Coordinates of C-alpha atoms in Angstrom, one line a residue:
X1 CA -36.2 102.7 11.5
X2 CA -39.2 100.0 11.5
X3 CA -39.2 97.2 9.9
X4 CA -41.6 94.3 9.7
X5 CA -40.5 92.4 12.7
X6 CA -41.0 95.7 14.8
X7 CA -44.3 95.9 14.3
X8 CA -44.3 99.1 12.4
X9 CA -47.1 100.5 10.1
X10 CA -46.2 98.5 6.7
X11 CA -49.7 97.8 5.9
X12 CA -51.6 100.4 4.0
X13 CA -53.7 102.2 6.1
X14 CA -51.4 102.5 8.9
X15 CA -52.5 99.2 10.1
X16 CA -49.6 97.5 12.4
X17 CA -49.1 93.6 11.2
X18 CA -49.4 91.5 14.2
X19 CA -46.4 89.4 14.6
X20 CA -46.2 85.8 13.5
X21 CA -47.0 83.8 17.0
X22 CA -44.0 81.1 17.3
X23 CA -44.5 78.0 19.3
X24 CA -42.7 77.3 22.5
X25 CA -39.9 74.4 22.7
X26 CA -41.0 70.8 22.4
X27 CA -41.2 68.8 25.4
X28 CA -38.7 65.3 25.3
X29 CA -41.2 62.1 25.8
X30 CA -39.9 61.2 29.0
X31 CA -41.5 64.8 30.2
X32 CA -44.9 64.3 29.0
X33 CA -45.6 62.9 33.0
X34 CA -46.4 66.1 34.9
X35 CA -43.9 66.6 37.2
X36 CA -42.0 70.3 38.2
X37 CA -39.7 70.3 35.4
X38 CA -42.8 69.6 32.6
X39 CA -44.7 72.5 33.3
X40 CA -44.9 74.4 30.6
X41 CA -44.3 78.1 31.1
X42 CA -47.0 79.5 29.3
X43 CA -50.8 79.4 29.6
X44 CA -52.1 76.4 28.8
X45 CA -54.6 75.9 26.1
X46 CA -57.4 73.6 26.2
X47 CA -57.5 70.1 24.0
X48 CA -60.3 69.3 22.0
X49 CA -61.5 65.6 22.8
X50 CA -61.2 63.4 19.5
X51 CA -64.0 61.6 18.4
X52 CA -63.6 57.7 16.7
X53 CA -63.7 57.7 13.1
X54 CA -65.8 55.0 12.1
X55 CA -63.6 52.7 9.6
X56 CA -64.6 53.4 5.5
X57 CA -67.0 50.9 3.9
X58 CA -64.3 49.5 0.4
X59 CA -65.4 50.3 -2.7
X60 CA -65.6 47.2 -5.2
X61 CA -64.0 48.1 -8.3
X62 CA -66.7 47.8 -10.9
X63 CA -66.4 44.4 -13.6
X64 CA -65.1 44.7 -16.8
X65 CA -67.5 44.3 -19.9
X66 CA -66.4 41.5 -21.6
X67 CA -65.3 41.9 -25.5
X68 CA -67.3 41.1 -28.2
X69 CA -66.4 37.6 -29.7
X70 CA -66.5 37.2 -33.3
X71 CA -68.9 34.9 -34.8
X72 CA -68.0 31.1 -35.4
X73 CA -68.1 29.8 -38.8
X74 CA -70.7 27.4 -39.8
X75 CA -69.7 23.8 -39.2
X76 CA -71.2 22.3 -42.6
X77 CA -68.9 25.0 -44.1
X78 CA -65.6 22.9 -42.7
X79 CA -63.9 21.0 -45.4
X80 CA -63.9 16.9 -44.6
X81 CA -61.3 15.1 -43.3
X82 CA -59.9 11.8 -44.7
X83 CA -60.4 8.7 -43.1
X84 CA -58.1 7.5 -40.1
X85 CA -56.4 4.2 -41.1
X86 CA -57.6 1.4 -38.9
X87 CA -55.5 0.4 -35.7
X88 CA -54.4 -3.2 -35.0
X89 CA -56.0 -4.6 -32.0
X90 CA -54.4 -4.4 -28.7
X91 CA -54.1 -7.8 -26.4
X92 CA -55.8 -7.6 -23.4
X93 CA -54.9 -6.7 -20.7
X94 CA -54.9 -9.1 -17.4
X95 CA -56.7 -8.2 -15.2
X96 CA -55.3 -6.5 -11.8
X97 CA -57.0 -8.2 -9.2
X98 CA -54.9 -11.7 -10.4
X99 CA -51.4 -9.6 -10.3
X100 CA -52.4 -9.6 -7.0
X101 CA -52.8 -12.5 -6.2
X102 CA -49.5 -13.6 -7.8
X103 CA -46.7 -15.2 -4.6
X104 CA -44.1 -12.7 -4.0
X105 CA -40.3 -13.9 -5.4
X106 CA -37.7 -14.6 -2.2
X107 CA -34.7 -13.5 -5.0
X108 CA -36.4 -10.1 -5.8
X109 CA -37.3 -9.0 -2.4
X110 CA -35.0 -7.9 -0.1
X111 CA -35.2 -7.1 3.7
X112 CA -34.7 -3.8 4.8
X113 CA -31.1 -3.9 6.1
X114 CA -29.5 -5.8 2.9
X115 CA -25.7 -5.6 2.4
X116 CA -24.3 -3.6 -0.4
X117 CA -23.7 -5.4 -3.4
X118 CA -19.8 -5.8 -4.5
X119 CA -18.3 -4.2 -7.3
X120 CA -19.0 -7.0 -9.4
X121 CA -22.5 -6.7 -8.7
X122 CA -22.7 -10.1 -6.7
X123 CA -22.3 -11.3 -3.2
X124 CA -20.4 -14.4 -2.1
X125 CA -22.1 -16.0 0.8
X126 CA -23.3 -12.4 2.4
X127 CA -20.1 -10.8 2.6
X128 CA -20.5 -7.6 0.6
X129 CA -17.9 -5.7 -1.6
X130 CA -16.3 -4.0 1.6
X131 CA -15.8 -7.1 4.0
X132 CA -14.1 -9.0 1.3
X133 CA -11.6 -5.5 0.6
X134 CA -10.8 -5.7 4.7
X135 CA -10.1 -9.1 4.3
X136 CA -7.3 -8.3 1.4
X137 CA -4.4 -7.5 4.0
X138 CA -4.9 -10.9 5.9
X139 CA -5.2 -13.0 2.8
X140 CA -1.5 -11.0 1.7
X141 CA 0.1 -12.5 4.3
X142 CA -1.6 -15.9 4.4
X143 CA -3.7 -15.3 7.3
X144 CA -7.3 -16.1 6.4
X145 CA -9.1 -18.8 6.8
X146 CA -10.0 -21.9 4.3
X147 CA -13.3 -20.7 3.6
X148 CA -12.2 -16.7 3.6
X149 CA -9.6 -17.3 1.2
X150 CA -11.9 -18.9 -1.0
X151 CA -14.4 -16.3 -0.8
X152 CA -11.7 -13.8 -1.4
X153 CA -10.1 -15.5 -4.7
X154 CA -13.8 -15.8 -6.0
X155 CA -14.2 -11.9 -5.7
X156 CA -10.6 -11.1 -7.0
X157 CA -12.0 -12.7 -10.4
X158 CA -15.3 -10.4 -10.5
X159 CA -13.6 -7.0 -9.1
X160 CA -10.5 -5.6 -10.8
X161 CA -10.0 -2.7 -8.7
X162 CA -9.3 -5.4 -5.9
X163 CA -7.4 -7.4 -7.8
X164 CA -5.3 -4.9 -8.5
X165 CA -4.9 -4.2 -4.3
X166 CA -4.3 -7.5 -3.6
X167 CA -1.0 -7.7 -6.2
X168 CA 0.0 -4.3 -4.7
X169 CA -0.5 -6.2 -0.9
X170 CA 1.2 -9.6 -2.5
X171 CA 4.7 -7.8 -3.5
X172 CA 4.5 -5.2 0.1
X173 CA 4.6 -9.0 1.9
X174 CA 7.4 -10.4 -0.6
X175 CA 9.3 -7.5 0.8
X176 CA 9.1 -8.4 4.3
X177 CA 10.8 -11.6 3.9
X178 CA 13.9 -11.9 5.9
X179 CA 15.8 -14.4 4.1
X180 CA 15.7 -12.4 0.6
X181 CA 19.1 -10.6 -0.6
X182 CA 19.5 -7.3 -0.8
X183 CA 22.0 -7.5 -3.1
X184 CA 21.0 -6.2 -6.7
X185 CA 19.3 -9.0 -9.5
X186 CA 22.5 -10.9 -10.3
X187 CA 21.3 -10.5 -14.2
X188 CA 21.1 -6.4 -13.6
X189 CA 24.9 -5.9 -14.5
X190 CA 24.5 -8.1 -18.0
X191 CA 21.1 -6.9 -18.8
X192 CA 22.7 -3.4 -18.5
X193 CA 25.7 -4.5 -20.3
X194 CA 23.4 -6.0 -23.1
X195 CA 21.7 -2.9 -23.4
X196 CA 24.4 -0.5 -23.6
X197 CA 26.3 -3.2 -26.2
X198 CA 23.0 -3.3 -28.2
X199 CA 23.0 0.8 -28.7
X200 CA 26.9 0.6 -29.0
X201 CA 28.5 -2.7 -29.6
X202 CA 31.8 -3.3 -28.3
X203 CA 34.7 -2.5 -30.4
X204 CA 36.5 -5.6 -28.6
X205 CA 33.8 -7.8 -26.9
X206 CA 34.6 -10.2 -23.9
X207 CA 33.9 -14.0 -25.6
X208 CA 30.6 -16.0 -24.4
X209 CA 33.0 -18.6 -23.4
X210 CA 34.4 -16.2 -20.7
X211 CA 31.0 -14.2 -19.6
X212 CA 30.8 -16.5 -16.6
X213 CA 34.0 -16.2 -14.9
X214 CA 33.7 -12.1 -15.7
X215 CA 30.1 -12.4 -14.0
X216 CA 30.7 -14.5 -10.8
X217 CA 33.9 -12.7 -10.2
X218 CA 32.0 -9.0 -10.3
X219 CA 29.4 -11.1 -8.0
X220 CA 32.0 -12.0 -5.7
X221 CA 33.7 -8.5 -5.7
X222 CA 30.3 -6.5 -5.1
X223 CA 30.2 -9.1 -1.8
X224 CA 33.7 -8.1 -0.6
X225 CA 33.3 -4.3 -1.2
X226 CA 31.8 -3.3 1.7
X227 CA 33.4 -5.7 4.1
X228 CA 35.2 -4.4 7.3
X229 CA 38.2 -6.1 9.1
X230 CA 36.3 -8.0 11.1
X231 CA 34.5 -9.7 8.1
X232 CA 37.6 -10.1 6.3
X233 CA 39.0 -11.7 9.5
X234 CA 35.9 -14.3 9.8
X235 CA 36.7 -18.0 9.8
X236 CA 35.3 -20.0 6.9
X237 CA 35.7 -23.9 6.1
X238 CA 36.3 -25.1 2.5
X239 CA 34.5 -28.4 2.2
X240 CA 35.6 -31.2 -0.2
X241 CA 35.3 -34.6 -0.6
X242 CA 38.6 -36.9 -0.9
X243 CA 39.2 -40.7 -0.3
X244 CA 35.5 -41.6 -0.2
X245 CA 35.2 -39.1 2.7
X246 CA 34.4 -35.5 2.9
X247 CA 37.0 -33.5 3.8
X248 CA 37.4 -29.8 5.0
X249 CA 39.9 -26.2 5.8
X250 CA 39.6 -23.5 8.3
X251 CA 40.6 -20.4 6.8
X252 CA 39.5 -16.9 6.8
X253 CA 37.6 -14.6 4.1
X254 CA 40.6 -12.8 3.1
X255 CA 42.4 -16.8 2.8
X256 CA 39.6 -17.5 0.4
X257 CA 40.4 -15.2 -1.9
X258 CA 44.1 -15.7 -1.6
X259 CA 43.1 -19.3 -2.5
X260 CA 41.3 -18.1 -5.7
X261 CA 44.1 -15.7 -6.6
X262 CA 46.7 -18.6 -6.5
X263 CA 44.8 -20.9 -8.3
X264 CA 43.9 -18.2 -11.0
X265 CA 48.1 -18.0 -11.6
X266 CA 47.3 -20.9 -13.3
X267 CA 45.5 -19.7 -16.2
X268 CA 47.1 -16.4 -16.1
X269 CA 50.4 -18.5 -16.5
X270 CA 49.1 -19.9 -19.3
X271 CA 48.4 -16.6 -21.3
X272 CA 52.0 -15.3 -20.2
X273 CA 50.9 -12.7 -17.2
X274 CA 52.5 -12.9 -13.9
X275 CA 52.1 -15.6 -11.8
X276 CA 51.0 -14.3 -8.0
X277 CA 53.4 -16.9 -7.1
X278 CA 56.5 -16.8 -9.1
X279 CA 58.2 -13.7 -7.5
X280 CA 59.7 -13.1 -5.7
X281 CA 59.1 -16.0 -3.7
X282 CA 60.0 -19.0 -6.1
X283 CA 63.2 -16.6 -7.3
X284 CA 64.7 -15.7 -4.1
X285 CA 63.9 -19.3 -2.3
X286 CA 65.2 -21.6 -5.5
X287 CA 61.9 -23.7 -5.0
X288 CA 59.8 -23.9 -8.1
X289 CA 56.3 -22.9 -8.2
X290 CA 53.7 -25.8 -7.7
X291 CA 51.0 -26.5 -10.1
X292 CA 48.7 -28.5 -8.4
X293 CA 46.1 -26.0 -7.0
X294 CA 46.0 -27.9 -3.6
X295 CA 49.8 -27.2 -3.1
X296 CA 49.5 -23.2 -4.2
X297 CA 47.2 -22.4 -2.0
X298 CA 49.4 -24.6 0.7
X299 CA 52.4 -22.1 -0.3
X300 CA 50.2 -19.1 -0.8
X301 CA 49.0 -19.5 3.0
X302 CA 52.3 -20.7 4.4
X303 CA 54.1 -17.7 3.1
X304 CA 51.3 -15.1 3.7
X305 CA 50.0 -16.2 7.5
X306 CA 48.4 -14.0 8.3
X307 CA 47.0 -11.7 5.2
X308 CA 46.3 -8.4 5.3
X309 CA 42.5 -8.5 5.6
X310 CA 41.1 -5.7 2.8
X311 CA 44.8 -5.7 0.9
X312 CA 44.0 -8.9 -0.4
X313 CA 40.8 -7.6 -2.5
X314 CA 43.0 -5.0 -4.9
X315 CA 45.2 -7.7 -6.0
X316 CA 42.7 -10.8 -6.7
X317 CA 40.2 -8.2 -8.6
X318 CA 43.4 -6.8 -10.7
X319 CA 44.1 -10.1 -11.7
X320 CA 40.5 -11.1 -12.9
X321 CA 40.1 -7.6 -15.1
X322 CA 43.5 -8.4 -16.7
X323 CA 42.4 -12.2 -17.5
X324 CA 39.5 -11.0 -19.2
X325 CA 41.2 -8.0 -21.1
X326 CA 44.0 -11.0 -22.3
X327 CA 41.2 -13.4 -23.6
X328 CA 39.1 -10.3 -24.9
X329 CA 42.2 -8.9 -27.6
X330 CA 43.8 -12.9 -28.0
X331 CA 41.1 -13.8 -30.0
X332 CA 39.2 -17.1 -31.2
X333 CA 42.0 -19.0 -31.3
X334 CA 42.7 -18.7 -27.3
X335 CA 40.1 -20.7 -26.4
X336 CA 41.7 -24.0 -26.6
X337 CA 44.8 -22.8 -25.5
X338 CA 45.7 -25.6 -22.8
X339 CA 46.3 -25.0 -19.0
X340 CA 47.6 -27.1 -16.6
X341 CA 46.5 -28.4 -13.3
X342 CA 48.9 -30.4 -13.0
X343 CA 47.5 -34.1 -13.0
X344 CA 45.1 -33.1 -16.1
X345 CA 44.8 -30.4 -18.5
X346 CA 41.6 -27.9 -19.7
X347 CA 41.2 -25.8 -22.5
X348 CA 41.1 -22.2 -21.4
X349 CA 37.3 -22.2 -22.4
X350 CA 37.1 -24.7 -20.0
X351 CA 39.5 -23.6 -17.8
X352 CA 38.1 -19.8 -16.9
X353 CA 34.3 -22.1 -16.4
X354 CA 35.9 -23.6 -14.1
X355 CA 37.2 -21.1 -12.2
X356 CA 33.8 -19.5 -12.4
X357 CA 32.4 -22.7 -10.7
X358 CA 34.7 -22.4 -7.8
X359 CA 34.2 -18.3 -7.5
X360 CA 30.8 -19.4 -7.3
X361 CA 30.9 -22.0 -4.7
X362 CA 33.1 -20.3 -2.4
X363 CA 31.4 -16.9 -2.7
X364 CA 28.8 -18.9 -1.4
X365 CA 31.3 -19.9 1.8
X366 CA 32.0 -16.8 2.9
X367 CA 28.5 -15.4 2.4
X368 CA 27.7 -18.1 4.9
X369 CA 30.7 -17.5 6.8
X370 CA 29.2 -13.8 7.6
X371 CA 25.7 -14.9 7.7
X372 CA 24.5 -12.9 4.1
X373 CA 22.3 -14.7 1.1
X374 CA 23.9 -15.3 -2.1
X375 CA 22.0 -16.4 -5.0
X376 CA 23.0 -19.0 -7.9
X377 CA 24.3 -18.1 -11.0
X378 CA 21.8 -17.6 -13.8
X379 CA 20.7 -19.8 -15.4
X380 CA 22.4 -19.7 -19.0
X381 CA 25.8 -19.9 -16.7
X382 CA 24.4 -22.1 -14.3
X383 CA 23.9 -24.7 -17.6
X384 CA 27.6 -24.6 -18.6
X385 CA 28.8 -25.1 -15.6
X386 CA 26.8 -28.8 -15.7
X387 CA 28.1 -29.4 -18.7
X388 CA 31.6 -28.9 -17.8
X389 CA 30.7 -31.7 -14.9
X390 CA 28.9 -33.9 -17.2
X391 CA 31.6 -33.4 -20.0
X392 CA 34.3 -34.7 -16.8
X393 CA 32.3 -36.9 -15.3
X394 CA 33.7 -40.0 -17.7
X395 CA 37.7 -39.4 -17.1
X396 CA 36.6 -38.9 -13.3
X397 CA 34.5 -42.2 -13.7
X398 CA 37.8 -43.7 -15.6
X399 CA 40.1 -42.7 -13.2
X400 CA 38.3 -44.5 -10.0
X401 CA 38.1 -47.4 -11.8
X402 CA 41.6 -47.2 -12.4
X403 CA 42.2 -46.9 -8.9
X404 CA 40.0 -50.2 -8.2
X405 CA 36.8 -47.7 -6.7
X406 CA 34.7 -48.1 -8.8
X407 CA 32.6 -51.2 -11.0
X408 CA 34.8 -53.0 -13.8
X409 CA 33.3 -51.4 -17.6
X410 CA 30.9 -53.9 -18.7
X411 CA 32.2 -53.9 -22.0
X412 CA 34.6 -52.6 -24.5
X413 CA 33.7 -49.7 -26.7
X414 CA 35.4 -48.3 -29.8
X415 CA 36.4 -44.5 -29.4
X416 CA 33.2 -43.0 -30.7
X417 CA 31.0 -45.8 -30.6
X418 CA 27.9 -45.8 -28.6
X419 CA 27.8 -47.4 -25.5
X420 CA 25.9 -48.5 -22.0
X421 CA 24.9 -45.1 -20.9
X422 CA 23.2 -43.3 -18.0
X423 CA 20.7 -40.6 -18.3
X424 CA 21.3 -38.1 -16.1
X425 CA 18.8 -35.2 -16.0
X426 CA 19.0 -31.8 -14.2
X427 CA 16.1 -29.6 -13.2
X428 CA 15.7 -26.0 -12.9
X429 CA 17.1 -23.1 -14.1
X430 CA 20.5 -24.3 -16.3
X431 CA 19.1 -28.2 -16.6
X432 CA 18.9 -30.1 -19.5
X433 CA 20.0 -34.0 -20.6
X434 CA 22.9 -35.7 -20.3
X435 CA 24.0 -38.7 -21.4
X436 CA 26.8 -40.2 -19.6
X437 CA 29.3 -42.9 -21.0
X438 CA 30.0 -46.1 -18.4
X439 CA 32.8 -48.6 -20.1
X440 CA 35.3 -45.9 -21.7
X441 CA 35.2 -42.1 -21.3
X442 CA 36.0 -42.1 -25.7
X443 CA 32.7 -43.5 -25.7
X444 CA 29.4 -41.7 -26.8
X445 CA 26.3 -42.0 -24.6
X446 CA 23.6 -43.5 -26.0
X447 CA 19.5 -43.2 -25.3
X448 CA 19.2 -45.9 -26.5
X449 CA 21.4 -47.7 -24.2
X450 CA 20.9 -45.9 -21.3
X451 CA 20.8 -48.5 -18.1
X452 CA 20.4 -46.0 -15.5
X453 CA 18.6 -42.5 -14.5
X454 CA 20.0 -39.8 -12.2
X455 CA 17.4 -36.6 -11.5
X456 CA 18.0 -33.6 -9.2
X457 CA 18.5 -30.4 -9.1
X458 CA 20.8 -28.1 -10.6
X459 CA 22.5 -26.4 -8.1
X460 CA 22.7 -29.3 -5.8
X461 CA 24.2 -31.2 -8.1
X462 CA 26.8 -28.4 -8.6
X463 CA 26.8 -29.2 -4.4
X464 CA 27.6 -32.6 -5.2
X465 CA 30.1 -31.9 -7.4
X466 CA 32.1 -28.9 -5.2
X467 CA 32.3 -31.9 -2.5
X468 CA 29.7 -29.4 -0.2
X469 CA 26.8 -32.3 -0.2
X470 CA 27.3 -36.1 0.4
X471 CA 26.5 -38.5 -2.5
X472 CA 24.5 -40.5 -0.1
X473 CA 22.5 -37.3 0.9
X474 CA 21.7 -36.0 -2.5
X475 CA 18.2 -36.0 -3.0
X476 CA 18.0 -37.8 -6.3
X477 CA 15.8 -39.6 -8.1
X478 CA 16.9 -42.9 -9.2
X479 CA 16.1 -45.8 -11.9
X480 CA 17.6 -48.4 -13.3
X481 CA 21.2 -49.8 -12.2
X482 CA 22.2 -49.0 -8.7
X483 CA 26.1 -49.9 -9.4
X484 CA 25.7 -47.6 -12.4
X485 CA 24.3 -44.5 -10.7
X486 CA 26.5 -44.6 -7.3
X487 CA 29.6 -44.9 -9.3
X488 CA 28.7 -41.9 -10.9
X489 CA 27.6 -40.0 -7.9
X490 CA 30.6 -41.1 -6.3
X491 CA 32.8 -39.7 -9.8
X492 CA 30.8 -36.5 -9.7
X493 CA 32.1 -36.1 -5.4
X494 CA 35.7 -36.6 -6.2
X495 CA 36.4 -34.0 -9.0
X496 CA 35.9 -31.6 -5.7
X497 CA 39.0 -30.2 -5.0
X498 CA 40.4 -27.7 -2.3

């Protein structure tokens, strides 16, 4: 068979259709160089040269005919307009070659490289907002200059965000300070108790007349807690002041608490608990147990030597929680239950502010004695404790004069009566005014016949009176009668006791 591709007759007529001519492969372009392999194989056909086209002139588009515009109305067929209002006359205007001429203001212009403005929108002197913030730290810790600080202080009153930074600085410095305590706020325990009181008062409350000795004694005891043998072990000396001379102990922490445990007895005597002293040691020796404090704490150290360091804590804080307990359930009527020191006698109100006073002073001992701060009492406790002193200080005054060491009494007074006084006041936290009586301790002092004035300080007149600071080297300020006011500095030195 034929077919179309064999060149066979499929034409009419008989004609053969010449076969389609296909072209040969293409060459690659790197074979258009003649060379052997870009030969082609079959004849070559000759190229037409190609003449230059010459480039086509372009054809503007043709303009647009514009629109037709409709025809304007006739002017004198516009309705009128009503008359404009007439405008106020304007001032006139100066004229710009004289702004010109106008001197340029020194406060408006600035040069080109001007500090920033502070905060407060002002500068002090040329130092801008950010040198006076760098200079916050140094003025913290005191270390600026006259002129700095005061260029500082002006700007803490303009800008509050460094105000603000320099009270955050102030208290970081106050905590750098090396002779602070860092023992707890001595007020922390009562403002706690007052708080917990005020949601849920106390079914059985401890009296006000008792508060201090249940706050110096938890003071004392949150000192002792952490102590190790050697502190307990550490010698400390017990200043007082006797025959118009200061006198002094060597003992040891733990002896200074046996100390205020034997002198305690005496109060806990009085209420009808056990006396640390009476057994077994009066029973089985057939000595009876002294009451003058000097002498119990003479047999409390002479039959205990050498105490126990730390075993001496559990005993003295046992006895303190079980006085306050007593006084909490006795009632009102306990408070002027007597106690006896053997040459005079207190009311227990009197009695457990005393032994607060003493807690006190010799907490501060052996808080020396290890080298640690302790602080005063507050100052509501500090007060009472002064006026126990003051309330003593005429029987003490009475008593030298007794004993031929102090001035004769100008004078005799009626129990009651008013008579020559002297006006001692006390400063600081717990001070106030006293009135002291100089002729007859039943006498009532008198403003108005007040001869003499004492001032000083609170605590050191609590010094004074603990014996732990000199009459002669109290620092107080004096008027008036100098017999008058060094008998009674002298009276106020010898209630001191061991």
């Amino acid at each position: 068979m034929t077919g179309p591709l064999d060149g066979g007759p499929d034409e009419p007529g008989g004609r053969r259709r010449r076969l389609p001519w296909l072209p040969g492969p293409r060459a690659a372009p790197d074979d258009l160089e003649p060379g052997p392999m870009t030969r082609p194989t079959g004849p070559e056909r000759p190229v037409a040269p190609v003449e230059p086209v010459a480039p086509a002139e372009p054809v503007m588009p043709a303009e647009p005919t514009p629109p037709d515009l409709p025809d304007l109305p006739d002017p004198s067929d516009l309705p009128d307009l009503p008359d404009l209002p007439d405008l106020p006359d304007l001032p006139d205007l100066p004229d710009p070659s004289a702004l010109l001429a106008l001197p340029a203001n020194p406060e408006v212009s600035e040069p080109a490289e001007a500090p920033p403005p502070d905060r407060g929108g002002k500068r002090h002197k040329g130092l801008s907002h950010q040198v006076l913030k760098s200079l916050l730290g140094a003025w913290a810790l005191s270390a600026c200059s006259a002129e700095e600080t005061d260029l500082v202080e002006a700007h803490l009153t303009e800008c509050a965000p460094c105000a603000d930074e320099a009270l955050r600085l102030r208290d970081a410095v106050g905590l750098l300070q090396d002779d602070r305590s860092l023992d707890l706020d001595p007020m922390l325990r009562s403002r706690v108790l007052e708080n917990c009181l005020g949601r849920r008062p106390a079914r059985i409350p401890v009296p006000g007349w008792a508060a201090s000795y249940d706050a110096e004694t938890a003071r004392l005891d949150a000192l002792l807690r952490d102590f190790g043998d050697d502190e307990w072990r550490a010698p400390v000396t017990l200043k007082w002041f006797q025959d118009e001379r200061a006198a002094s102990r060597k003992t040891t922490v733990a002896g200074v608490i046996g100390h205020l445990m034997a002198v305690d007895g005496l109060v806990s005597a009085a209420l009808g608990l056990d006396d640390p002293l009476a057994a077994p040691l009066g029973e089985s020796l057939g000595a009876p147990v002294p009451v003058a404090p000097a002498d119990r704490t003479a047999r409390f150290w002479r039959d205990s030597a050498f105490p126990a360091a730390r075993t001496v804590r559990g005993p003295w804080r046992e006895q303190s929680h079980t006085l306050i307990r007593t006084v909490s359930f006795a009632g009102r009527g306990a408070a002027e239950l007597s106690v006896s020191y053997g040459d005079f006698a207190l009311p227990l109100r009197d009695a457990l502010l005393d032994r607060a006073f003493e807690c006190w002073v010799h907490g501060g001992d052996i808080a020396e004695a290890v080298h640690y701060p302790y602080d005063p009492p507050s100052g509501p406790h500090l007060h009472r404790m002064v006026d126990l002193a003051a309330r003593l200080l005429p029987a003490a005054l009475a008593a030298r004069r007794r004993g031929g060491l102090a001035s004769p009494a100008r004078g005799l007074v009626m129990p009651g009566a008013p008579g020559r006084s002297l006006h001692l006041e006390v400063e600081g936290p717990g001070g106030g005014d006293w009135y002291i009586p100089l002729d007859s301790p039943a006498a009532v002092g008198s403003p108005e016949l007040a001869v003499a004035q004492i001032a000083l300080d609170g605590v050191e007149f609590c010094q004074v009176v603990a014996g732990h600071v000199s009459p002669e080297d109290a620092a107080a300020g004096q008027d008036g009668d100098r017999e008058a006011i060094r008998d009674v500095l002298l009276a106020a030195a010898a209630m001191s006791r061991l």
